[in-house]
PDB file of C-alpha atoms and ligand atoms in Angstrom:
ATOM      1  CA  UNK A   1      82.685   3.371  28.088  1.00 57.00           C
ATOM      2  CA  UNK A   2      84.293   3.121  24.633  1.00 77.00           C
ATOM      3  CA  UNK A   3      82.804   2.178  21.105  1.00 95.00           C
ATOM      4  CA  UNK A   4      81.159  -0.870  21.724  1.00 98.00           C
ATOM      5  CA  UNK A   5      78.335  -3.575  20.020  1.00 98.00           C
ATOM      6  CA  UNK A   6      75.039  -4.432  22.455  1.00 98.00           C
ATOM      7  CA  UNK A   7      73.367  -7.158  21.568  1.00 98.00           C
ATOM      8  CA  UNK A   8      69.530  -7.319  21.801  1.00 98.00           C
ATOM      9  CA  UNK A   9      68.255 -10.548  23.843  1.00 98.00           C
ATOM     10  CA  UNK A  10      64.892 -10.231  22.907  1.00 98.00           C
ATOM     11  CA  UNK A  11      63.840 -13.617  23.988  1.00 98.00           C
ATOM     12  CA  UNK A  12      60.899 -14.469  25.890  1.00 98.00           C
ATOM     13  CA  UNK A  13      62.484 -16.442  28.797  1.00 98.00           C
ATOM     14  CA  UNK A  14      65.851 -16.724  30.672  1.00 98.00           C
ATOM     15  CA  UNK A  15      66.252 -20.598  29.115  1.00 98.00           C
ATOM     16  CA  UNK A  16      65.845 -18.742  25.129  1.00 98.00           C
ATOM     17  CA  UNK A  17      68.836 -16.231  26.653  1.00 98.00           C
ATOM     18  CA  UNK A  18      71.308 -18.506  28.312  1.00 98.00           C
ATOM     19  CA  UNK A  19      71.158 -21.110  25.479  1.00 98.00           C
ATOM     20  CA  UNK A  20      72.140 -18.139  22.928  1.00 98.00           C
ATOM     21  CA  UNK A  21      74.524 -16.901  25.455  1.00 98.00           C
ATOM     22  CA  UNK A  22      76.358 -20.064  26.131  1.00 97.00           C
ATOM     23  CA  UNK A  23      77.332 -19.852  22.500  1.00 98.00           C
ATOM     24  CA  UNK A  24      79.460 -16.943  23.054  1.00 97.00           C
ATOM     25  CA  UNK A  25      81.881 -19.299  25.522  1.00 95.00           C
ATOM     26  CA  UNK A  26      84.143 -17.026  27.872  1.00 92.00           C
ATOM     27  CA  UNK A  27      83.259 -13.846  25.723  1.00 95.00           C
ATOM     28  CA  UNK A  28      80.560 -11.718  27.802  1.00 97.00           C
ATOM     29  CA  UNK A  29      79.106  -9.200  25.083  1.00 98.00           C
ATOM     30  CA  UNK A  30      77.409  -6.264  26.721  1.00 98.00           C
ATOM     31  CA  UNK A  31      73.635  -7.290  26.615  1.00 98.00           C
ATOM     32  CA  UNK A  32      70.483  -5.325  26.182  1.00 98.00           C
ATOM     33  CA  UNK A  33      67.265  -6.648  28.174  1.00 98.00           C
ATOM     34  CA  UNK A  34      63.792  -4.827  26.766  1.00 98.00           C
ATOM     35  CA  UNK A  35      60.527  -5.492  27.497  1.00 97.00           C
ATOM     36  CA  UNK A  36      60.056  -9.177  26.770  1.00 97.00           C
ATOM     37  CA  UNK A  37      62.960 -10.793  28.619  1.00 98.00           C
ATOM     38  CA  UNK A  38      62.214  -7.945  31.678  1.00 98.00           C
ATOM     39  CA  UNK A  39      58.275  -8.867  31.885  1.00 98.00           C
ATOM     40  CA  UNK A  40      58.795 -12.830  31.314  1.00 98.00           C
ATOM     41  CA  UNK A  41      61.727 -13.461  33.885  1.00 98.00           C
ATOM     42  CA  UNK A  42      61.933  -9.603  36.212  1.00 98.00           C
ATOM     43  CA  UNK A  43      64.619  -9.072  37.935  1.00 98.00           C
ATOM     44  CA  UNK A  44      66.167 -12.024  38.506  1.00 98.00           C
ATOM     45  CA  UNK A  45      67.423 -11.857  35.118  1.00 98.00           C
ATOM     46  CA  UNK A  46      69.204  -8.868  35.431  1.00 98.00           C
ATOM     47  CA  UNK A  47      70.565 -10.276  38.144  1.00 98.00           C
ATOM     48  CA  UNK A  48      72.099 -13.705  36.597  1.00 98.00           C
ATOM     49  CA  UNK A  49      73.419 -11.698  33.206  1.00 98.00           C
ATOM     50  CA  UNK A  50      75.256  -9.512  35.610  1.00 98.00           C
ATOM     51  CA  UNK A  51      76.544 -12.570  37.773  1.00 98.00           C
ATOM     52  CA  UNK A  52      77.567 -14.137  34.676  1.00 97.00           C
ATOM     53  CA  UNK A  53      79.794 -10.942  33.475  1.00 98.00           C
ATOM     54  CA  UNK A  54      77.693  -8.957  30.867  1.00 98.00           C
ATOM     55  CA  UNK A  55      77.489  -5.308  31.121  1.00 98.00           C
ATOM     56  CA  UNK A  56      73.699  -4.586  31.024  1.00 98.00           C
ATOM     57  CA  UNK A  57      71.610  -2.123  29.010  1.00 98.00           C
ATOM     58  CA  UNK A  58      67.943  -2.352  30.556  1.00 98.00           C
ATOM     59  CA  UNK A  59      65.694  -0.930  27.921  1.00 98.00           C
ATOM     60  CA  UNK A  60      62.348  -0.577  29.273  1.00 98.00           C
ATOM     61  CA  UNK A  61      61.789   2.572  27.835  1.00 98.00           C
ATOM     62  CA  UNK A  62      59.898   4.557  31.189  1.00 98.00           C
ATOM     63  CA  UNK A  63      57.288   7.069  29.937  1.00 98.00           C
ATOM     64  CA  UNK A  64      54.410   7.580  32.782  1.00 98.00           C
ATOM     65  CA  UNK A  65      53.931  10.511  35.416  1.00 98.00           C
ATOM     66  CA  UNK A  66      57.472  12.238  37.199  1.00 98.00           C
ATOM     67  CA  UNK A  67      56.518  10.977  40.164  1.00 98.00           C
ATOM     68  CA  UNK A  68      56.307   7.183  39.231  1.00 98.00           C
ATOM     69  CA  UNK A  69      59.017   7.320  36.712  1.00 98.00           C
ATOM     70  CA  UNK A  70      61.043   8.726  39.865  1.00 98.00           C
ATOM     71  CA  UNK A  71      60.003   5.589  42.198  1.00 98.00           C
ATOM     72  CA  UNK A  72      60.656   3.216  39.308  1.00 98.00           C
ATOM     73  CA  UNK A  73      63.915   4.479  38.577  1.00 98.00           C
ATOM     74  CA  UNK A  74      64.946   4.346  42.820  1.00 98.00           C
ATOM     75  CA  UNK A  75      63.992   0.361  42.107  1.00 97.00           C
ATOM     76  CA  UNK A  76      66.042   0.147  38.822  1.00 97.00           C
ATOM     77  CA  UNK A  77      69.010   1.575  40.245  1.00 96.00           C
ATOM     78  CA  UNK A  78      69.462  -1.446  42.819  1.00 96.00           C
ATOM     79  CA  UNK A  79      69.490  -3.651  39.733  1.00 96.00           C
ATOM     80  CA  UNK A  80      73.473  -2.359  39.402  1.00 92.00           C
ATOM     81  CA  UNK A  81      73.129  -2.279  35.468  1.00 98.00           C
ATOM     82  CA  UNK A  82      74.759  -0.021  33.569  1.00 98.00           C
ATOM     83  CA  UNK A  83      72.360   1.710  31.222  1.00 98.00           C
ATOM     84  CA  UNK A  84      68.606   2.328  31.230  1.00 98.00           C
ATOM     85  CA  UNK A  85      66.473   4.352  29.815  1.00 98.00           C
ATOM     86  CA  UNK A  86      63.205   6.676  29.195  1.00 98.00           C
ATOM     87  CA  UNK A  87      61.251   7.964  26.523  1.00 98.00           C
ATOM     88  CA  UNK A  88      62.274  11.762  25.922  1.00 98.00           C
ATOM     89  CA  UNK A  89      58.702  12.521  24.864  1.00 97.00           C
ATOM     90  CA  UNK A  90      58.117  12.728  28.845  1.00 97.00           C
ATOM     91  CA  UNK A  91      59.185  15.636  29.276  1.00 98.00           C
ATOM     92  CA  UNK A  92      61.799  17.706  30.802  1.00 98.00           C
ATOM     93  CA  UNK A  93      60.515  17.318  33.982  1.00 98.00           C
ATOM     94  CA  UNK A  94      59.988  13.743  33.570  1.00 98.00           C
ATOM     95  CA  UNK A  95      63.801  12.891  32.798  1.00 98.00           C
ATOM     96  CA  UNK A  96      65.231  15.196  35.811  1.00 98.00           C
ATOM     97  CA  UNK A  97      62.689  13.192  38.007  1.00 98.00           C
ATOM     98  CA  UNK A  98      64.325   9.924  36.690  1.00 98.00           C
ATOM     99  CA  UNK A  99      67.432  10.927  37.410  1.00 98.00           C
ATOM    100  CA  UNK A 100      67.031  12.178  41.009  1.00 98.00           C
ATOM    101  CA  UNK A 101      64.966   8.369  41.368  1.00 98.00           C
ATOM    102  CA  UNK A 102      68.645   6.770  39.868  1.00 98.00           C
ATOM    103  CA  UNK A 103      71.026   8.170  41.746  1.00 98.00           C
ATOM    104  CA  UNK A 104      71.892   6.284  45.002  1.00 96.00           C
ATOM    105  CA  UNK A 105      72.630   7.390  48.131  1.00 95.00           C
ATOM    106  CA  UNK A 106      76.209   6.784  47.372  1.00 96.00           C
ATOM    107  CA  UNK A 107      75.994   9.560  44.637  1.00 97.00           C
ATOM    108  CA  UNK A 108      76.725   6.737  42.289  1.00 97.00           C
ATOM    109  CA  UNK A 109      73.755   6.032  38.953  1.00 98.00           C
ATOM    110  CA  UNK A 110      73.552   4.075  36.473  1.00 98.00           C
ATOM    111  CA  UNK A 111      73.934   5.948  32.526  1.00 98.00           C
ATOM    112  CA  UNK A 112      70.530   7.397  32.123  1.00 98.00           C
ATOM    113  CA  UNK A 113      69.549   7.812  27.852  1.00 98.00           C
ATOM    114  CA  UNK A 114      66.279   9.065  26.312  1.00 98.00           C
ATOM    115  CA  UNK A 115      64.352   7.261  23.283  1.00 97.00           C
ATOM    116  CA  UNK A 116      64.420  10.099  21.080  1.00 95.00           C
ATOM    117  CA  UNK A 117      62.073   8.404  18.030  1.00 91.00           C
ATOM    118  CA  UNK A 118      61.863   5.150  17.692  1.00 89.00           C
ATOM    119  CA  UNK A 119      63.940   3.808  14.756  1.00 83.00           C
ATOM    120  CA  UNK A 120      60.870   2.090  13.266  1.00 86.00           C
ATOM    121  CA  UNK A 121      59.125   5.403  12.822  1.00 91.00           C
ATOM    122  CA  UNK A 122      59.685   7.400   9.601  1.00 93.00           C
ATOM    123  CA  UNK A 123      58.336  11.003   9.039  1.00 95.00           C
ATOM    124  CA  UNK A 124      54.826   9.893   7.736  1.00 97.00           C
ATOM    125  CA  UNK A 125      54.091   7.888  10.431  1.00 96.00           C
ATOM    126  CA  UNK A 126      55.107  10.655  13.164  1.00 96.00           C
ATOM    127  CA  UNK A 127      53.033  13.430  11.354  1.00 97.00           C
ATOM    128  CA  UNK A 128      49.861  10.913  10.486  1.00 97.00           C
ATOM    129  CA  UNK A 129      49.976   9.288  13.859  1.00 96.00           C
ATOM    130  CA  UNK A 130      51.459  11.810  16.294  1.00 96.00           C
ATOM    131  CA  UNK A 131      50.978  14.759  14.723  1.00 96.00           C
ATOM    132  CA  UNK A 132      54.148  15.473  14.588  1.00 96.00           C
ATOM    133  CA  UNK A 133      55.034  17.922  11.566  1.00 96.00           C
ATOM    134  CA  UNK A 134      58.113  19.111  11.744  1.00 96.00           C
ATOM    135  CA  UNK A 135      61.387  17.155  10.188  1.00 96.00           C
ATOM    136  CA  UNK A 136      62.640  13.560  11.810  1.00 94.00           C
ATOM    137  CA  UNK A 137      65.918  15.013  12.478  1.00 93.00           C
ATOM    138  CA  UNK A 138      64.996  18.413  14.219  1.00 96.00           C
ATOM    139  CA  UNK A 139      62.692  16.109  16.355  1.00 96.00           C
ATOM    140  CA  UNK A 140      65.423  14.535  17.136  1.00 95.00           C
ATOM    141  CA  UNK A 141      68.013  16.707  17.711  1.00 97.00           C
ATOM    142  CA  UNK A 142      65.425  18.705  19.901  1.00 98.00           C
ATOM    143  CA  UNK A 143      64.614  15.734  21.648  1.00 98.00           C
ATOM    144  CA  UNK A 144      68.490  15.021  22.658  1.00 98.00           C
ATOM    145  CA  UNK A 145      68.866  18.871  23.624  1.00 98.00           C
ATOM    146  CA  UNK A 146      66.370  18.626  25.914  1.00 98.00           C
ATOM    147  CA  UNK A 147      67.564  15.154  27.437  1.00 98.00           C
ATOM    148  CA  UNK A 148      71.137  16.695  27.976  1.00 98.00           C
ATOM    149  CA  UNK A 149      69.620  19.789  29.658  1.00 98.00           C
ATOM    150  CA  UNK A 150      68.202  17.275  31.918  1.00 98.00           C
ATOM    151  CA  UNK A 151      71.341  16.002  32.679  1.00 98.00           C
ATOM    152  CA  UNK A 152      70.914  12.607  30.947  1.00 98.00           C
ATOM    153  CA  UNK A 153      73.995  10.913  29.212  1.00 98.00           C
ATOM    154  CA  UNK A 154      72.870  10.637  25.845  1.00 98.00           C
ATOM    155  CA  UNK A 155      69.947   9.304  23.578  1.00 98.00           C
ATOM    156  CA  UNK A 156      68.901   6.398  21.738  1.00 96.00           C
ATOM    157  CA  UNK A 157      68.450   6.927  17.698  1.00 93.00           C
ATOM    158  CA  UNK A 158      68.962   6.312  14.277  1.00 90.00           C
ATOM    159  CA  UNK A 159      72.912   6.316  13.478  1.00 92.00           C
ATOM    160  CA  UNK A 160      71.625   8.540  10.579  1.00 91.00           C
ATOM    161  CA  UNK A 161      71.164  10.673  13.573  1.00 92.00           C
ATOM    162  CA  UNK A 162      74.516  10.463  15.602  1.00 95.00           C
ATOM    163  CA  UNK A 163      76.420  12.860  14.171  1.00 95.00           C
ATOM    164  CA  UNK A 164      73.613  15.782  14.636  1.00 96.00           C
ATOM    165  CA  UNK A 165      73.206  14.708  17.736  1.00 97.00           C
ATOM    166  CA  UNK A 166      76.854  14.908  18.955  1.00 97.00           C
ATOM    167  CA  UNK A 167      77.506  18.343  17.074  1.00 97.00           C
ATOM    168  CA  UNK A 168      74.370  19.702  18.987  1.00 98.00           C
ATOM    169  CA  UNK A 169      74.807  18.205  22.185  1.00 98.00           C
ATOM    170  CA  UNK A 170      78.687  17.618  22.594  1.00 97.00           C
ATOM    171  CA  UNK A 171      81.272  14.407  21.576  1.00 96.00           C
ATOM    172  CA  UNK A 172      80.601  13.617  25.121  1.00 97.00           C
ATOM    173  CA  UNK A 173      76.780  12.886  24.980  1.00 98.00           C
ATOM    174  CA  UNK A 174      76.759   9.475  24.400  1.00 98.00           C
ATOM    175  CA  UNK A 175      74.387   7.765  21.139  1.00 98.00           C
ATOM    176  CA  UNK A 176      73.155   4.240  21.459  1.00 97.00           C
ATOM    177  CA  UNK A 177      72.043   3.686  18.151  1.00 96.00           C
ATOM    178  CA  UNK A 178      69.394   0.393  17.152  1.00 94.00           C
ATOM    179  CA  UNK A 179      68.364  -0.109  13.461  1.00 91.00           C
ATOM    180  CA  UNK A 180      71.688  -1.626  12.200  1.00 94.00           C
ATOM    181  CA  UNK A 181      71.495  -4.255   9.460  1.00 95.00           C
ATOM    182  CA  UNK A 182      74.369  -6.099   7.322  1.00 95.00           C
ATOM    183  CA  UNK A 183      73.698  -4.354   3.921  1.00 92.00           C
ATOM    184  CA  UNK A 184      72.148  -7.800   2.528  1.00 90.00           C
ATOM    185  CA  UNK A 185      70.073  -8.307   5.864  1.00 85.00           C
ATOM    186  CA  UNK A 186      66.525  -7.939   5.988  1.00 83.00           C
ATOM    187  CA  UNK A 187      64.830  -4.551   7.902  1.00 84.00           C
ATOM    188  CA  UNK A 188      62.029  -6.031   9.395  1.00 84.00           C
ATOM    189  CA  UNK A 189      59.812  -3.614  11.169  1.00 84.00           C
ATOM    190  CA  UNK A 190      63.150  -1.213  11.394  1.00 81.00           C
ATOM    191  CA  UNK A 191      63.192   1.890   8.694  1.00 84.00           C
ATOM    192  CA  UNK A 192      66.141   4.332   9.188  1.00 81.00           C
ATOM    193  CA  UNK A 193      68.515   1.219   9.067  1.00 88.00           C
ATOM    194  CA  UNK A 194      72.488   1.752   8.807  1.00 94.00           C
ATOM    195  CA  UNK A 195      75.644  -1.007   8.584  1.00 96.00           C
ATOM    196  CA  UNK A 196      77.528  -1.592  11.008  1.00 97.00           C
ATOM    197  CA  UNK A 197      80.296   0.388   9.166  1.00 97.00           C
ATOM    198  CA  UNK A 198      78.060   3.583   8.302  1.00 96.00           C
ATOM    199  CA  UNK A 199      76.918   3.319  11.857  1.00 97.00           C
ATOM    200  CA  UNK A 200      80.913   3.827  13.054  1.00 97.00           C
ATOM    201  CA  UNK A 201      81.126   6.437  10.548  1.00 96.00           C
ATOM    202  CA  UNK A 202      78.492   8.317  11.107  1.00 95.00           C
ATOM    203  CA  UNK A 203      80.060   8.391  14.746  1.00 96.00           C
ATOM    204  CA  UNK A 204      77.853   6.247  16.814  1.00 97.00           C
ATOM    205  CA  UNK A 205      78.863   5.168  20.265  1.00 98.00           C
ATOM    206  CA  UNK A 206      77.419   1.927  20.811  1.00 98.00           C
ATOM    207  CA  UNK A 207      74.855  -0.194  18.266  1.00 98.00           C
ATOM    208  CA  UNK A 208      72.433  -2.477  19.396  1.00 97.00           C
ATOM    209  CA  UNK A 209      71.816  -5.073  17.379  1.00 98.00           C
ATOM    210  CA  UNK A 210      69.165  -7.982  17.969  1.00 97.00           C
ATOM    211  CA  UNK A 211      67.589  -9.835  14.920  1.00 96.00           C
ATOM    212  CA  UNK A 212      70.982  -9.541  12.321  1.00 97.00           C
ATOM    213  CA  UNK A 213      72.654 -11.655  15.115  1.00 98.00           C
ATOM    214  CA  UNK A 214      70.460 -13.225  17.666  1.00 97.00           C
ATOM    215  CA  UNK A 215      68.648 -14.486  14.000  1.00 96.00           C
ATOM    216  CA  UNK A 216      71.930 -15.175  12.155  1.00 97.00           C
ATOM    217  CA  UNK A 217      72.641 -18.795  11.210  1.00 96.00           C
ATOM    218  CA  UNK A 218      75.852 -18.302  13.365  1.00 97.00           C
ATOM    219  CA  UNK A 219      75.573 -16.233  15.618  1.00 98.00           C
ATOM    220  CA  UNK A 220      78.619 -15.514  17.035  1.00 98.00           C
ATOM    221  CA  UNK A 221      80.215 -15.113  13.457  1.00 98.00           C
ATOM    222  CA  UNK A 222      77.527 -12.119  12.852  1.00 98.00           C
ATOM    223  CA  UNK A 223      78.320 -10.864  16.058  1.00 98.00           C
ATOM    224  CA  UNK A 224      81.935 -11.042  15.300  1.00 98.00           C
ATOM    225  CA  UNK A 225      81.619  -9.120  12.085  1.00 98.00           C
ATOM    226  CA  UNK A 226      79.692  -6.036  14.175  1.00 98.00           C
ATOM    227  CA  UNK A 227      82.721  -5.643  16.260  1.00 98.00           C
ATOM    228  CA  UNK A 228      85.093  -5.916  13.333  1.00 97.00           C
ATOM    229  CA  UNK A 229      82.893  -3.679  11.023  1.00 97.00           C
ATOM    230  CA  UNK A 230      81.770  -0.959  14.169  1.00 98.00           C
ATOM    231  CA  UNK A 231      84.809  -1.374  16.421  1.00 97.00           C
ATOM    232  CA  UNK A 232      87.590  -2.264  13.867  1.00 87.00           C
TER     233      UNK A 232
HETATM  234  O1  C5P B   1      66.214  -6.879  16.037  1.00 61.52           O
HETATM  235  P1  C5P B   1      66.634  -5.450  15.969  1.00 61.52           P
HETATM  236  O2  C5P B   1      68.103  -5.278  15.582  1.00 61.52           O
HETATM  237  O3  C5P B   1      65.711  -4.597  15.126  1.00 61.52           O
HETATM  238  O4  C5P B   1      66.517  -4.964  17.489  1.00 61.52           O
HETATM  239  C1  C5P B   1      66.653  -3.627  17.861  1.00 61.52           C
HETATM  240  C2  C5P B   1      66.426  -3.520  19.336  1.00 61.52           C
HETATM  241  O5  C5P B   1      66.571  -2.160  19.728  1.00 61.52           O
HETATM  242  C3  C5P B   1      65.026  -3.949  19.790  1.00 61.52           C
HETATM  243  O6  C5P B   1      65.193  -4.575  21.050  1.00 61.52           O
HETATM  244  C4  C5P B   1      64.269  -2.649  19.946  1.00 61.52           C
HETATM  245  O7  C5P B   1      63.318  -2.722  20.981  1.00 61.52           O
HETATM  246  C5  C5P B   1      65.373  -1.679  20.337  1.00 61.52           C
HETATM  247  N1  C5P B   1      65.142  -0.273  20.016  1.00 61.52           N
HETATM  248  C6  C5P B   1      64.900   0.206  18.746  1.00 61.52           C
HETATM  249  N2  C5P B   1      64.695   1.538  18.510  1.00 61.52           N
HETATM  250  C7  C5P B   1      64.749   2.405  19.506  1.00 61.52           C
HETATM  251  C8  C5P B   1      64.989   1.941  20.819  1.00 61.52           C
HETATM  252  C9  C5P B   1      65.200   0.594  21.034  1.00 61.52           C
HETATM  253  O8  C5P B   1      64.897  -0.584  17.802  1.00 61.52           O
HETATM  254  N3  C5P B   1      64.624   3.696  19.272  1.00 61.52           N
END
């Protein structure tokens, strides 16, 4: 897996997703399916994105009991996509459950990555709302030790956060890193927002970008300039 741009289909059916796809012709960006494409169309979405040639980043984000996260994951992994993930905040014992659920018989797994914080929380909402007092990035960085003594692959954060992350966890440990904006863009909901150039030089592994191209009067020119500005 090298440097690479994910683009967020955050549409709310599979007719919303093909009709942005088909846009892209013969190119097959790697895709990421959350929570509103997953609940309106299930699997079978999965399914056709992978049929169609799109590596596949299935974000929805586990964070329940070990024991169900376990039997969830075991259902996941038949999906044959590439990345999914969990919320950190589970627990230790949470993520090493997940990861016994995703790997197959075969010995074979999809890339497991922990939410660390969600990019739309800043340090006043964590300490009003979770009580959470100490600074973002030692959350963080605590957050992605404790996923790669799990045996995860890496974490989903800010790229504010990537190069913390990789100097406490290892080059190795990979950083999937949302909240990217074109420096005239607008944030939306998002608050620790980076380019798509700060993101590659703050030595991110992958961004995932929905609403700057999936919103973008062109969309395959704003996905172009990702890969140019990340990927180079
Ligand atoms: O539209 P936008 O570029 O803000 O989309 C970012 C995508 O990344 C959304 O699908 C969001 O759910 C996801 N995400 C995030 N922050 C995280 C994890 C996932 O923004 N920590």
């Amino acid at each position: 897996m090298g440097k690479d741009v994910i683009v967020a289909c955050d549409f709310d059916s599979a007719e919303k997703t093909f009709a942005f796809l088909d846009q892209f012709k013969d190119r097959k960006p790697f895709v990421k399916i959350g929570m509103e494409l997953y609940y309106a169309e299930g699997p079978a979405i999965v399914r056709e994105l992978k049929r169609r040639g799109h590596k596949i980043f299935l974000d929805l984000k586990l964070h329940d009991i070990p024991n169900t996260v376990k039997k969830a994951m075991a259902v996941l992994s038949r999906l044959d996509v590439d990345v999914c993930n969990l919320h950190a905040a589970g627990t230790r014992e949470m993520m090493e459950a997940a990861l016994e659920g995703l790997t197959r018989p075969d010995g074979t797994r999809p890339l497991l990555i922990a939410v660390t914080q969600l990019t739309s929380t800043d340090q006043s909402r964590m300490e009003r709302d979770i009580l959470i007092r100490e600074p973002m990035e030692q959350v963080v960085i605590h957050y992605a030790r404790t996923a790669r003594d799990a045996g995860l692959d890496g974490v989903v954060c800010s790229p504010l956060e990537a190069g913390r992350v990789h100097d406490a966890c290892g080059a190795g440990f990979l950083t999937v890193t949302p909240g990217v904006r074109f420096a005239e863009g607008d944030k939306g909901d998002q608050k620790r927002v980076t380019t798509p150039a700060m993101a590659k030089q703050l030595g991110s592994d992958y961004i995932v970008v929905g609403r700057p191209v999936t919103a973008a009067a062109d969309p395959v020119a704003a996905y172009e300039r990702c890969l140019n500005d990340f990927v180079g």
